[in-house]
PDB file of C-alpha atoms and ligand atoms in Angstrom:
ATOM      1  CA  MET A   4      10.567  -4.553  25.470  1.00 69.00           C
ATOM      2  CA  SER A   5      12.822  -3.401  22.350  1.00 84.00           C
ATOM      3  CA  ARG A   6      11.727  -3.816  18.878  1.00 96.00           C
ATOM      4  CA  ILE A   7      13.307  -6.554  16.682  1.00 98.00           C
ATOM      5  CA  ALA A   8      13.998  -6.593  12.859  1.00 98.00           C
ATOM      6  CA  TYR A   9      14.813  -9.439  10.536  1.00 98.00           C
ATOM      7  CA  VAL A  10      17.927  -8.603   8.515  1.00 98.00           C
ATOM      8  CA  ASN A  11      19.166 -11.063   5.881  1.00 96.00           C
ATOM      9  CA  GLY A  12      18.762 -14.272   8.228  1.00 96.00           C
ATOM     10  CA  ARG A  13      18.892 -12.753  11.476  1.00 97.00           C
ATOM     11  CA  TYR A  14      16.741 -11.246  14.271  1.00 98.00           C
ATOM     12  CA  MET A  15      18.507  -8.083  15.438  1.00 97.00           C
ATOM     13  CA  ARG A  16      17.650  -5.332  17.649  1.00 98.00           C
ATOM     14  CA  HIS A  17      15.685  -2.824  15.630  1.00 97.00           C
ATOM     15  CA  ASP A  18      17.732   0.141  16.955  1.00 96.00           C
ATOM     16  CA  LEU A  19      21.123  -1.553  15.734  1.00 96.00           C
ATOM     17  CA  ALA A  20      19.623  -3.370  12.649  1.00 97.00           C
ATOM     18  CA  HIS A  21      21.418  -2.113   9.238  1.00 95.00           C
ATOM     19  CA  VAL A  22      22.382  -3.050   5.847  1.00 95.00           C
ATOM     20  CA  HIS A  23      25.495  -2.478   3.926  1.00 96.00           C
ATOM     21  CA  VAL A  24      26.409   1.223   2.650  1.00 97.00           C
ATOM     22  CA  GLU A  25      26.402  -0.138  -1.148  1.00 97.00           C
ATOM     23  CA  ASP A  26      22.972  -1.973  -0.537  1.00 97.00           C
ATOM     24  CA  ARG A  27      21.417  -1.425  -4.095  1.00 98.00           C
ATOM     25  CA  GLY A  28      18.299  -0.403  -2.294  1.00 98.00           C
ATOM     26  CA  TYR A  29      20.042   2.422  -0.659  1.00 97.00           C
ATOM     27  CA  GLN A  30      22.043   3.643  -3.798  1.00 98.00           C
ATOM     28  CA  PHE A  31      19.721   2.745  -6.565  1.00 98.00           C
ATOM     29  CA  SER A  32      16.043   2.108  -5.077  1.00 98.00           C
ATOM     30  CA  ASP A  33      16.965  -1.191  -6.694  1.00 98.00           C
ATOM     31  CA  GLY A  34      14.377  -2.923  -4.509  1.00 98.00           C
ATOM     32  CA  VAL A  35      10.684  -3.478  -3.792  1.00 98.00           C
ATOM     33  CA  TYR A  36       8.596  -3.912  -0.883  1.00 98.00           C
ATOM     34  CA  GLU A  37       5.091  -4.560   0.842  1.00 98.00           C
ATOM     35  CA  VAL A  38       3.169  -3.601   3.816  1.00 98.00           C
ATOM     36  CA  ALA A  39       0.427  -5.673   5.257  1.00 98.00           C
ATOM     37  CA  ALA A  40      -1.795  -4.943   8.203  1.00 97.00           C
ATOM     38  CA  VAL A  41      -2.207  -7.287  11.008  1.00 97.00           C
ATOM     39  CA  TYR A  42      -5.417  -7.557  12.711  1.00 94.00           C
ATOM     40  CA  GLY A  43      -6.116  -9.704  15.989  1.00 92.00           C
ATOM     41  CA  GLY A  44      -2.943 -11.684  15.131  1.00 94.00           C
ATOM     42  CA  ARG A  45      -3.726 -12.184  11.341  1.00 96.00           C
ATOM     43  CA  VAL A  46      -1.983 -10.826   8.338  1.00 97.00           C
ATOM     44  CA  ILE A  47      -4.546  -9.554   6.314  1.00 97.00           C
ATOM     45  CA  ASP A  48      -4.605 -10.486   2.443  1.00 98.00           C
ATOM     46  CA  GLU A  49      -0.901 -12.300   3.198  1.00 98.00           C
ATOM     47  CA  GLU A  50      -1.201 -14.317  -0.123  1.00 98.00           C
ATOM     48  CA  PRO A  51      -2.135 -11.457  -2.303  1.00 98.00           C
ATOM     49  CA  HIS A  52       0.484  -9.246  -0.837  1.00 98.00           C
ATOM     50  CA  LEU A  53       3.216 -12.039  -1.575  1.00 98.00           C
ATOM     51  CA  ASP A  54       1.754 -12.510  -4.890  1.00 98.00           C
ATOM     52  CA  ARG A  55       2.168  -8.774  -5.553  1.00 98.00           C
ATOM     53  CA  LEU A  56       5.777  -8.988  -4.065  1.00 98.00           C
ATOM     54  CA  GLU A  57       6.741 -11.825  -6.357  1.00 98.00           C
ATOM     55  CA  ARG A  58       5.310 -10.004  -9.229  1.00 98.00           C
ATOM     56  CA  SER A  59       7.193  -6.688  -8.389  1.00 98.00           C
ATOM     57  CA  LEU A  60      10.669  -8.940  -8.161  1.00 98.00           C
ATOM     58  CA  ARG A  61       9.761 -10.659 -11.338  1.00 98.00           C
ATOM     59  CA  GLU A  62       9.601  -6.960 -12.964  1.00 97.00           C
ATOM     60  CA  LEU A  63      12.954  -6.279 -11.696  1.00 97.00           C
ATOM     61  CA  ARG A  64      14.401  -9.549 -12.908  1.00 97.00           C
ATOM     62  CA  MET A  65      14.812 -10.844  -9.477  1.00 97.00           C
ATOM     63  CA  ASP A  66      13.723 -13.897  -7.450  1.00 95.00           C
ATOM     64  CA  LEU A  67      12.440 -14.088  -4.020  1.00 96.00           C
ATOM     65  CA  PRO A  68      15.585 -14.753  -1.968  1.00 96.00           C
ATOM     66  CA  ILE A  69      14.028 -16.945   0.544  1.00 96.00           C
ATOM     67  CA  PRO A  70      11.179 -19.432  -0.261  1.00 97.00           C
ATOM     68  CA  ARG A  71       7.986 -18.067   0.164  1.00 97.00           C
ATOM     69  CA  ASN A  72       6.913 -20.573   2.750  1.00 97.00           C
ATOM     70  CA  ALA A  73       9.913 -19.422   4.934  1.00 97.00           C
ATOM     71  CA  LEU A  74       9.069 -15.760   4.453  1.00 98.00           C
ATOM     72  CA  LYS A  75       5.770 -16.622   6.010  1.00 98.00           C
ATOM     73  CA  LEU A  76       7.539 -18.043   9.093  1.00 98.00           C
ATOM     74  CA  VAL A  77       9.738 -15.164   9.632  1.00 98.00           C
ATOM     75  CA  THR A  78       6.690 -12.989   9.194  1.00 98.00           C
ATOM     76  CA  ARG A  79       5.237 -14.800  12.232  1.00 98.00           C
ATOM     77  CA  GLU A  80       8.515 -14.740  13.880  1.00 98.00           C
ATOM     78  CA  VAL A  81       8.825 -10.995  13.593  1.00 98.00           C
ATOM     79  CA  LEU A  82       5.334 -10.543  14.668  1.00 98.00           C
ATOM     80  CA  ARG A  83       5.874 -12.801  17.651  1.00 98.00           C
ATOM     81  CA  ARG A  84       8.876 -11.115  18.716  1.00 98.00           C
ATOM     82  CA  ASN A  85       7.554  -7.793  18.707  1.00 98.00           C
ATOM     83  CA  ARG A  86       4.123  -8.735  20.215  1.00 97.00           C
ATOM     84  CA  VAL A  87       1.975  -7.323  17.430  1.00 97.00           C
ATOM     85  CA  ARG A  88      -1.318  -8.398  17.353  1.00 96.00           C
ATOM     86  CA  ASP A  89      -2.668  -5.278  15.769  1.00 95.00           C
ATOM     87  CA  GLY A  90      -0.296  -3.465  13.493  1.00 96.00           C
ATOM     88  CA  MET A  91       1.805  -3.682  10.323  1.00 97.00           C
ATOM     89  CA  VAL A  92       4.554  -5.755   8.932  1.00 98.00           C
ATOM     90  CA  TYR A  93       7.031  -4.029   6.406  1.00 98.00           C
ATOM     91  CA  LEU A  94       8.992  -6.545   4.154  1.00 98.00           C
ATOM     92  CA  GLN A  95      11.573  -5.196   1.794  1.00 98.00           C
ATOM     93  CA  VAL A  96      13.888  -7.031  -0.783  1.00 98.00           C
ATOM     94  CA  THR A  97      16.560  -5.445  -2.778  1.00 98.00           C
ATOM     95  CA  ARG A  98      19.287  -6.414  -4.939  1.00 98.00           C
ATOM     96  CA  GLY A  99      21.676  -6.431  -2.377  1.00 97.00           C
ATOM     97  CA  ALA A 100      25.179  -5.150  -1.947  1.00 97.00           C
ATOM     98  CA  ALA A 101      27.531  -4.722  -4.391  1.00 97.00           C
ATOM     99  CA  THR A 102      30.117  -2.154  -5.523  1.00 97.00           C
ATOM    100  CA  ARG A 103      28.310   0.704  -6.915  1.00 97.00           C
ATOM    101  CA  ASP A 104      27.591   0.332 -10.698  1.00 97.00           C
ATOM    102  CA  HIS A 105      24.459   0.562 -12.606  1.00 98.00           C
ATOM    103  CA  PRO A 106      24.208  -2.935 -14.277  1.00 98.00           C
ATOM    104  CA  PHE A 107      22.787  -5.957 -12.198  1.00 98.00           C
ATOM    105  CA  PRO A 108      25.954  -7.273 -10.218  1.00 97.00           C
ATOM    106  CA  GLU A 109      26.960 -11.074 -11.149  1.00 92.00           C
ATOM    107  CA  ASP A 110      27.378 -12.053  -7.258  1.00 88.00           C
ATOM    108  CA  ALA A 111      25.139 -10.036  -5.175  1.00 83.00           C
ATOM    109  CA  GLU A 112      22.422 -11.671  -2.913  1.00 93.00           C
ATOM    110  CA  GLY A 113      19.213 -10.182  -2.538  1.00 96.00           C
ATOM    111  CA  ALA A 114      18.720  -8.547   0.967  1.00 97.00           C
ATOM    112  CA  VAL A 115      15.665  -9.242   2.920  1.00 98.00           C
ATOM    113  CA  VAL A 116      14.567  -6.782   5.804  1.00 98.00           C
ATOM    114  CA  LEU A 117      11.234  -7.353   7.846  1.00 98.00           C
ATOM    115  CA  THR A 118       9.928  -5.046  10.578  1.00 98.00           C
ATOM    116  CA  ALA A 119       6.783  -4.732  12.432  1.00 98.00           C
ATOM    117  CA  ARG A 120       5.120  -2.245  14.567  1.00 97.00           C
ATOM    118  CA  PRO A 121       1.618  -2.092  16.698  1.00 96.00           C
ATOM    119  CA  VAL A 122      -0.687   0.126  15.548  1.00 93.00           C
ATOM    120  CA  GLN A 123      -4.402   0.885  16.865  1.00 89.00           C
ATOM    121  CA  TRP A 124      -6.705   0.401  13.861  1.00 84.00           C
ATOM    122  CA  PRO A 125      -9.855   2.376  13.509  1.00 70.00           C
ATOM    123  CA  GLU A 126     -12.626   0.360  14.895  1.00 64.00           C
ATOM    124  CA  THR A 127     -15.930   2.109  14.163  1.00 53.00           C
ATOM    125  CA  ALA A 128     -17.122   4.306  11.417  1.00 46.00           C
ATOM    126  CA  ALA A 129     -17.949   7.041  13.983  1.00 48.00           C
ATOM    127  CA  ALA A 130     -14.075   7.341  14.442  1.00 56.00           C
ATOM    128  CA  ASP A 131     -13.826   8.418  10.857  1.00 70.00           C
ATOM    129  CA  ARG A 132     -14.259  12.103  10.397  1.00 79.00           C
ATOM    130  CA  GLY A 133     -13.209  12.147   6.678  1.00 93.00           C
ATOM    131  CA  ALA A 134     -10.131  12.766   5.041  1.00 96.00           C
ATOM    132  CA  GLU A 135      -8.957  15.879   2.783  1.00 97.00           C
ATOM    133  CA  VAL A 136      -6.976  15.555  -0.426  1.00 98.00           C
ATOM    134  CA  VAL A 137      -5.285  17.959  -2.619  1.00 98.00           C
ATOM    135  CA  SER A 138      -4.341  17.557  -6.282  1.00 98.00           C
ATOM    136  CA  ILE A 139      -0.715  17.594  -7.634  1.00 98.00           C
ATOM    137  CA  PRO A 140       0.405  16.742 -11.227  1.00 98.00           C
ATOM    138  CA  ASP A 141       1.590  13.164 -11.644  1.00 97.00           C
ATOM    139  CA  GLY A 142       5.320  13.235 -12.651  1.00 95.00           C
ATOM    140  CA  ARG A 143       6.202   9.719 -11.822  1.00 97.00           C
ATOM    141  CA  TRP A 144       7.779   7.166 -13.932  1.00 96.00           C
ATOM    142  CA  GLY A 145       5.570   4.608 -16.301  1.00 95.00           C
ATOM    143  CA  ARG A 146       5.877   1.750 -14.105  1.00 96.00           C
ATOM    144  CA  CYS A 147       3.830   2.484 -11.026  1.00 97.00           C
ATOM    145  CA  ASP A 148       2.477  -0.872 -10.945  1.00 97.00           C
ATOM    146  CA  VAL A 149       5.770  -2.005  -9.584  1.00 98.00           C
ATOM    147  CA  LYS A 150       5.835  -1.603  -5.880  1.00 98.00           C
ATOM    148  CA  SER A 151       9.509  -0.103  -5.864  1.00 98.00           C
ATOM    149  CA  VAL A 152      11.093   1.669  -2.940  1.00 98.00           C
ATOM    150  CA  SER A 153      11.510   4.544  -5.202  1.00 97.00           C
ATOM    151  CA  LEU A 154       9.063   6.739  -3.576  1.00 98.00           C
ATOM    152  CA  LEU A 155      10.637  10.368  -3.570  1.00 98.00           C
ATOM    153  CA  PRO A 156       7.683  11.635  -5.812  1.00 98.00           C
ATOM    154  CA  ASN A 157       5.169   9.997  -3.556  1.00 98.00           C
ATOM    155  CA  VAL A 158       7.051  11.568  -0.295  1.00 98.00           C
ATOM    156  CA  LEU A 159       7.072  14.775  -1.909  1.00 98.00           C
ATOM    157  CA  ALA A 160       3.427  14.713  -2.790  1.00 98.00           C
ATOM    158  CA  LYS A 161       2.585  13.569   0.717  1.00 98.00           C
ATOM    159  CA  GLN A 162       4.610  16.178   2.262  1.00 98.00           C
ATOM    160  CA  ASP A 163       2.670  18.821   0.137  1.00 98.00           C
ATOM    161  CA  ALA A 164      -0.461  17.483   1.174  1.00 98.00           C
ATOM    162  CA  ARG A 165       0.321  17.829   5.000  1.00 98.00           C
ATOM    163  CA  GLU A 166       1.684  21.105   4.666  1.00 98.00           C
ATOM    164  CA  GLN A 167      -1.706  22.236   3.001  1.00 98.00           C
ATOM    165  CA  GLY A 168      -3.787  20.539   6.110  1.00 97.00           C
ATOM    166  CA  ALA A 169      -4.792  17.607   3.958  1.00 98.00           C
ATOM    167  CA  TYR A 170      -4.436  13.755   4.764  1.00 97.00           C
ATOM    168  CA  GLU A 171      -3.355  12.753   0.965  1.00 98.00           C
ATOM    169  CA  ALA A 172      -2.111  14.186  -2.494  1.00 98.00           C
ATOM    170  CA  TRP A 173      -3.983  12.755  -5.527  1.00 98.00           C
ATOM    171  CA  PHE A 174      -1.787  12.653  -8.539  1.00 98.00           C
ATOM    172  CA  ILE A 175      -3.528  13.883 -11.756  1.00 98.00           C
ATOM    173  CA  ASP A 176      -2.500  12.795 -15.238  1.00 97.00           C
ATOM    174  CA  PRO A 177      -2.046  14.930 -17.972  1.00 96.00           C
ATOM    175  CA  GLN A 178      -5.595  14.369 -19.315  1.00 96.00           C
ATOM    176  CA  GLY A 179      -7.186  15.808 -15.946  1.00 98.00           C
ATOM    177  CA  ARG A 180      -7.748  12.315 -14.432  1.00 98.00           C
ATOM    178  CA  VAL A 181      -6.860  11.017 -11.088  1.00 98.00           C
ATOM    179  CA  THR A 182      -4.287   8.135 -11.185  1.00 98.00           C
ATOM    180  CA  GLU A 183      -4.079   7.790  -7.371  1.00 98.00           C
ATOM    181  CA  GLY A 184      -3.004   8.998  -4.137  1.00 98.00           C
ATOM    182  CA  SER A 185       0.557   9.213  -2.898  1.00 98.00           C
ATOM    183  CA  SER A 186       0.240   5.844  -1.093  1.00 98.00           C
ATOM    184  CA  THR A 187      -3.561   5.063  -1.621  1.00 98.00           C
ATOM    185  CA  ASN A 188      -5.942   4.228  -4.268  1.00 98.00           C
ATOM    186  CA  ALA A 189      -8.492   6.857  -5.344  1.00 98.00           C
ATOM    187  CA  TRP A 190     -12.419   6.152  -5.633  1.00 98.00           C
ATOM    188  CA  ILE A 191     -15.641   7.956  -6.312  1.00 98.00           C
ATOM    189  CA  VAL A 192     -19.203   7.061  -6.090  1.00 98.00           C
ATOM    190  CA  ASP A 193     -21.173   8.281  -9.179  1.00 98.00           C
ATOM    191  CA  ASP A 194     -24.804   9.473  -8.969  1.00 97.00           C
ATOM    192  CA  ALA A 195     -26.107   5.886  -9.383  1.00 97.00           C
ATOM    193  CA  GLY A 196     -24.425   4.626  -6.176  1.00 97.00           C
ATOM    194  CA  ARG A 197     -21.734   2.742  -8.295  1.00 98.00           C
ATOM    195  CA  VAL A 198     -18.276   2.766  -7.227  1.00 98.00           C
ATOM    196  CA  VAL A 199     -15.657   3.915  -9.690  1.00 98.00           C
ATOM    197  CA  THR A 200     -11.832   3.394  -9.271  1.00 98.00           C
ATOM    198  CA  ARG A 201      -9.346   3.692 -11.945  1.00 98.00           C
ATOM    199  CA  ASP A 202      -8.315   0.526 -13.923  1.00 97.00           C
ATOM    200  CA  LEU A 203      -5.036  -1.498 -13.637  1.00 97.00           C
ATOM    201  CA  GLU A 204      -4.197  -0.740 -17.450  1.00 89.00           C
ATOM    202  CA  SER A 205      -3.079   2.712 -16.669  1.00 80.00           C
ATOM    203  CA  ASN A 206      -0.075   3.261 -14.438  1.00 91.00           C
ATOM    204  CA  ILE A 207      -1.217   2.758 -10.771  1.00 97.00           C
ATOM    205  CA  LEU A 208      -0.241   0.454  -8.129  1.00 98.00           C
ATOM    206  CA  GLY A 209      -2.522  -2.666  -7.944  1.00 98.00           C
ATOM    207  CA  GLY A 210      -3.834  -1.813  -4.330  1.00 98.00           C
ATOM    208  CA  ILE A 211      -4.553  -5.019  -2.529  1.00 98.00           C
ATOM    209  CA  THR A 212      -6.957  -3.212  -0.494  1.00 98.00           C
ATOM    210  CA  ARG A 213      -8.478  -2.008  -3.689  1.00 98.00           C
ATOM    211  CA  GLN A 214      -8.674  -5.679  -5.116  1.00 98.00           C
ATOM    212  CA  THR A 215     -10.566  -6.797  -1.519  1.00 98.00           C
ATOM    213  CA  VAL A 216     -12.833  -3.897  -1.618  1.00 98.00           C
ATOM    214  CA  LEU A 217     -13.783  -4.503  -5.339  1.00 98.00           C
ATOM    215  CA  ARG A 218     -14.689  -8.093  -4.492  1.00 98.00           C
ATOM    216  CA  LEU A 219     -16.529  -7.070  -1.477  1.00 98.00           C
ATOM    217  CA  ALA A 220     -18.703  -4.565  -3.340  1.00 98.00           C
ATOM    218  CA  ARG A 221     -19.497  -7.040  -5.901  1.00 98.00           C
ATOM    219  CA  GLU A 222     -20.799  -9.446  -3.517  1.00 97.00           C
ATOM    220  CA  ALA A 223     -22.801  -6.969  -1.887  1.00 97.00           C
ATOM    221  CA  GLY A 224     -24.514  -6.048  -5.180  1.00 98.00           C
ATOM    222  CA  ILE A 225     -22.548  -2.746  -5.341  1.00 98.00           C
ATOM    223  CA  GLY A 226     -22.076  -1.830  -8.974  1.00 98.00           C
ATOM    224  CA  VAL A 227     -18.364  -1.376  -9.860  1.00 98.00           C
ATOM    225  CA  ASP A 228     -16.564   0.595 -12.796  1.00 98.00           C
ATOM    226  CA  GLU A 229     -12.881  -0.149 -13.316  1.00 98.00           C
ATOM    227  CA  ARG A 230     -11.966   3.218 -15.304  1.00 98.00           C
ATOM    228  CA  PRO A 231     -10.161   6.572 -15.051  1.00 97.00           C
ATOM    229  CA  PHE A 232     -12.261   9.643 -13.705  1.00 98.00           C
ATOM    230  CA  THR A 233     -11.313  13.537 -13.848  1.00 98.00           C
ATOM    231  CA  LEU A 234     -10.712  15.594 -11.056  1.00 98.00           C
ATOM    232  CA  THR A 235     -13.785  17.656 -11.894  1.00 97.00           C
ATOM    233  CA  GLU A 236     -15.946  14.739 -11.905  1.00 98.00           C
ATOM    234  CA  ALA A 237     -14.593  13.719  -8.402  1.00 98.00           C
ATOM    235  CA  GLN A 238     -15.425  17.111  -7.311  1.00 97.00           C
ATOM    236  CA  ALA A 239     -19.008  16.703  -8.317  1.00 98.00           C
ATOM    237  CA  ALA A 240     -19.322  13.262  -7.175  1.00 98.00           C
ATOM    238  CA  PRO A 241     -21.660  12.607  -4.323  1.00 98.00           C
ATOM    239  CA  GLU A 242     -18.790  10.471  -2.346  1.00 98.00           C
ATOM    240  CA  ALA A 243     -15.077   9.861  -2.957  1.00 98.00           C
ATOM    241  CA  PHE A 244     -12.845   7.585  -0.769  1.00 98.00           C
ATOM    242  CA  LEU A 245      -9.368   6.052  -0.407  1.00 97.00           C
ATOM    243  CA  THR A 246      -8.245   2.649   0.356  1.00 97.00           C
ATOM    244  CA  SER A 247      -4.942   1.434   1.565  1.00 97.00           C
ATOM    245  CA  THR A 248      -3.522  -1.364   3.718  1.00 96.00           C
ATOM    246  CA  THR A 249      -2.915   1.056   6.422  1.00 94.00           C
ATOM    247  CA  SER A 250      -5.719   3.522   5.963  1.00 94.00           C
ATOM    248  CA  PHE A 251      -8.362   0.792   5.300  1.00 94.00           C
ATOM    249  CA  VAL A 252     -11.501   2.578   3.540  1.00 95.00           C
ATOM    250  CA  ARG A 253     -11.579   6.122   4.376  1.00 95.00           C
ATOM    251  CA  ALA A 254     -14.065   8.741   3.141  1.00 97.00           C
ATOM    252  CA  ILE A 255     -12.771  11.891   1.384  1.00 98.00           C
ATOM    253  CA  VAL A 256     -14.701  15.083   2.317  1.00 97.00           C
ATOM    254  CA  ARG A 257     -12.648  17.576   0.501  1.00 98.00           C
ATOM    255  CA  ILE A 258     -10.854  17.979  -2.717  1.00 98.00           C
ATOM    256  CA  ASP A 259      -8.727  21.121  -3.008  1.00 98.00           C
ATOM    257  CA  GLY A 260     -10.859  22.483  -0.564  1.00 97.00           C
ATOM    258  CA  GLN A 261     -14.104  21.910  -2.143  1.00 97.00           C
ATOM    259  CA  PRO A 262     -16.620  19.878  -0.227  1.00 97.00           C
ATOM    260  CA  VAL A 263     -17.354  16.410  -1.715  1.00 98.00           C
ATOM    261  CA  GLY A 264     -21.297  15.833  -1.661  1.00 97.00           C
ATOM    262  CA  THR A 265     -22.657  17.071   1.522  1.00 96.00           C
ATOM    263  CA  GLY A 266     -19.097  17.282   3.083  1.00 96.00           C
ATOM    264  CA  GLU A 267     -19.658  14.190   5.470  1.00 95.00           C
ATOM    265  CA  PRO A 268     -18.614  10.616   4.981  1.00 95.00           C
ATOM    266  CA  GLY A 269     -21.249   9.146   2.654  1.00 96.00           C
ATOM    267  CA  PRO A 270     -23.449   5.902   2.803  1.00 97.00           C
ATOM    268  CA  VAL A 271     -21.803   3.983   0.141  1.00 98.00           C
ATOM    269  CA  THR A 272     -18.358   4.683   1.618  1.00 97.00           C
ATOM    270  CA  LEU A 273     -19.303   3.798   5.223  1.00 95.00           C
ATOM    271  CA  ARG A 274     -21.021   0.426   3.900  1.00 96.00           C
ATOM    272  CA  LEU A 275     -17.757  -0.628   2.196  1.00 97.00           C
ATOM    273  CA  ARG A 276     -15.855   0.536   4.903  1.00 95.00           C
ATOM    274  CA  ASP A 277     -17.951  -1.515   7.482  1.00 93.00           C
ATOM    275  CA  LEU A 278     -17.655  -4.356   4.894  1.00 96.00           C
ATOM    276  CA  TYR A 279     -13.841  -4.221   4.886  1.00 95.00           C
ATOM    277  CA  LEU A 280     -13.652  -3.914   8.502  1.00 93.00           C
ATOM    278  CA  SER A 281     -15.936  -7.078   9.030  1.00 93.00           C
ATOM    279  CA  TYR A 282     -13.678  -8.865   6.419  1.00 96.00           C
ATOM    280  CA  CYS A 283     -10.522  -7.934   8.486  1.00 94.00           C
ATOM    281  CA  ARG A 284     -12.194  -9.138  11.521  1.00 90.00           C
ATOM    282  CA  GLY A 285     -13.548 -12.458  10.074  1.00 85.00           C
ATOM    283  CA  GLY A 286     -10.416 -14.042   8.965  1.00 51.00           C
ATOM    284  CA  ARG A 287     -11.977 -14.823   5.517  1.00 51.00           C
ATOM    285  CA  THR A 288      -8.964 -14.938   3.033  1.00 44.00           C
ATOM    286  CA  ASN A 289      -8.698 -14.132  -0.735  1.00 43.00           C
ATOM    287  CA  ARG A 290      -7.767 -17.844  -1.379  1.00 36.00           C
TER     288      ARG A 290
HETATM  289  N1  PMP B 312      -1.050   3.371  -4.432  1.00 94.52           N
HETATM  290  C1  PMP B 312       0.192   3.547  -3.681  1.00 94.52           C
HETATM  291  C2  PMP B 312       1.165   4.473  -4.626  1.00 94.52           C
HETATM  292  C3  PMP B 312       0.709   3.110  -2.634  1.00 94.52           C
HETATM  293  O1  PMP B 312       1.709   3.352  -2.219  1.00 94.52           O
HETATM  294  C4  PMP B 312      -0.171   2.158  -2.077  1.00 94.52           C
HETATM  295  C5  PMP B 312       0.166   1.810  -0.761  1.00 94.52           C
HETATM  296  N2  PMP B 312       1.193   0.902  -0.845  1.00 94.52           N
HETATM  297  C6  PMP B 312      -1.513   2.137  -2.504  1.00 94.52           C
HETATM  298  C7  PMP B 312      -1.951   2.608  -3.810  1.00 94.52           C
HETATM  299  C8  PMP B 312      -2.443   1.081  -1.812  1.00 94.52           C
HETATM  300  O2  PMP B 312      -2.149  -0.218  -1.962  1.00 94.52           O
HETATM  301  P1  PMP B 312      -2.538  -1.184  -0.803  1.00 94.52           P
HETATM  302  O3  PMP B 312      -3.896  -1.387  -0.770  1.00 94.52           O
HETATM  303  O4  PMP B 312      -1.964  -2.637  -1.301  1.00 94.52           O
HETATM  304  O5  PMP B 312      -1.964  -0.804   0.504  1.00 94.52           O
END
């Protein structure tokens, strides 16, 4: 079965799907995107993902080129045509094709692309051996709250991590504090068993998984603090973990080669991971 992509109103064979050479996403990174997980046929946290997409677009002074409900129907159709029950859907909106010039074009129509592919999601906590992270200075722009397709610093950071045998890179701000991972949000557990993750005021992406895990933690009576933490604090913490749409909740067992806590995934992390997995299985939504 060949994969199918949605490109500007058409369903096309994935291997033949293309956008214009002067698409502004391609030339200027003038676009935004979302990635949502599909679990048992359901799009996890679809509404919050679409809310964030619309917010990112507003920050770029763009409108959603097709109505939100139509976008949901297209998502269903892309999933159906690709036979994805467990997997991910990628959605990108750019300012479209226009003669190359920096100011917004008068007449370009936004370009919408959706793709989907199957992924075997982690099913059990036992499957999670925990991840290693390495730290790297955060040299990104000041609008990391926008989920822009401009991911070069993130790509370079992830490549650095992989070349060092690590799963993720943590960006560190000039004050020595962790901002976030190259494609994940960063968390620690403090000595009192409270979970700590950087607040949204300080230039990070508001992760949808972050938002859901914060809520699940609060509902489970786990204390939460949204505040920055330093790399040193993380290295001395009993537990650390990361969250994202495609990593779910994943324990961090080493930071820059130093073991975190016992060097094994810790109890608070595993509990949150279980809570998040049951949330994905259970079909509760954020609305
Ligand atoms: N931070 C960055 C920089 C990311 O790219 C991502 C993944 N999109 C995240 C955090 C996690 O966000 P989410 O939980 O919405 O996948």
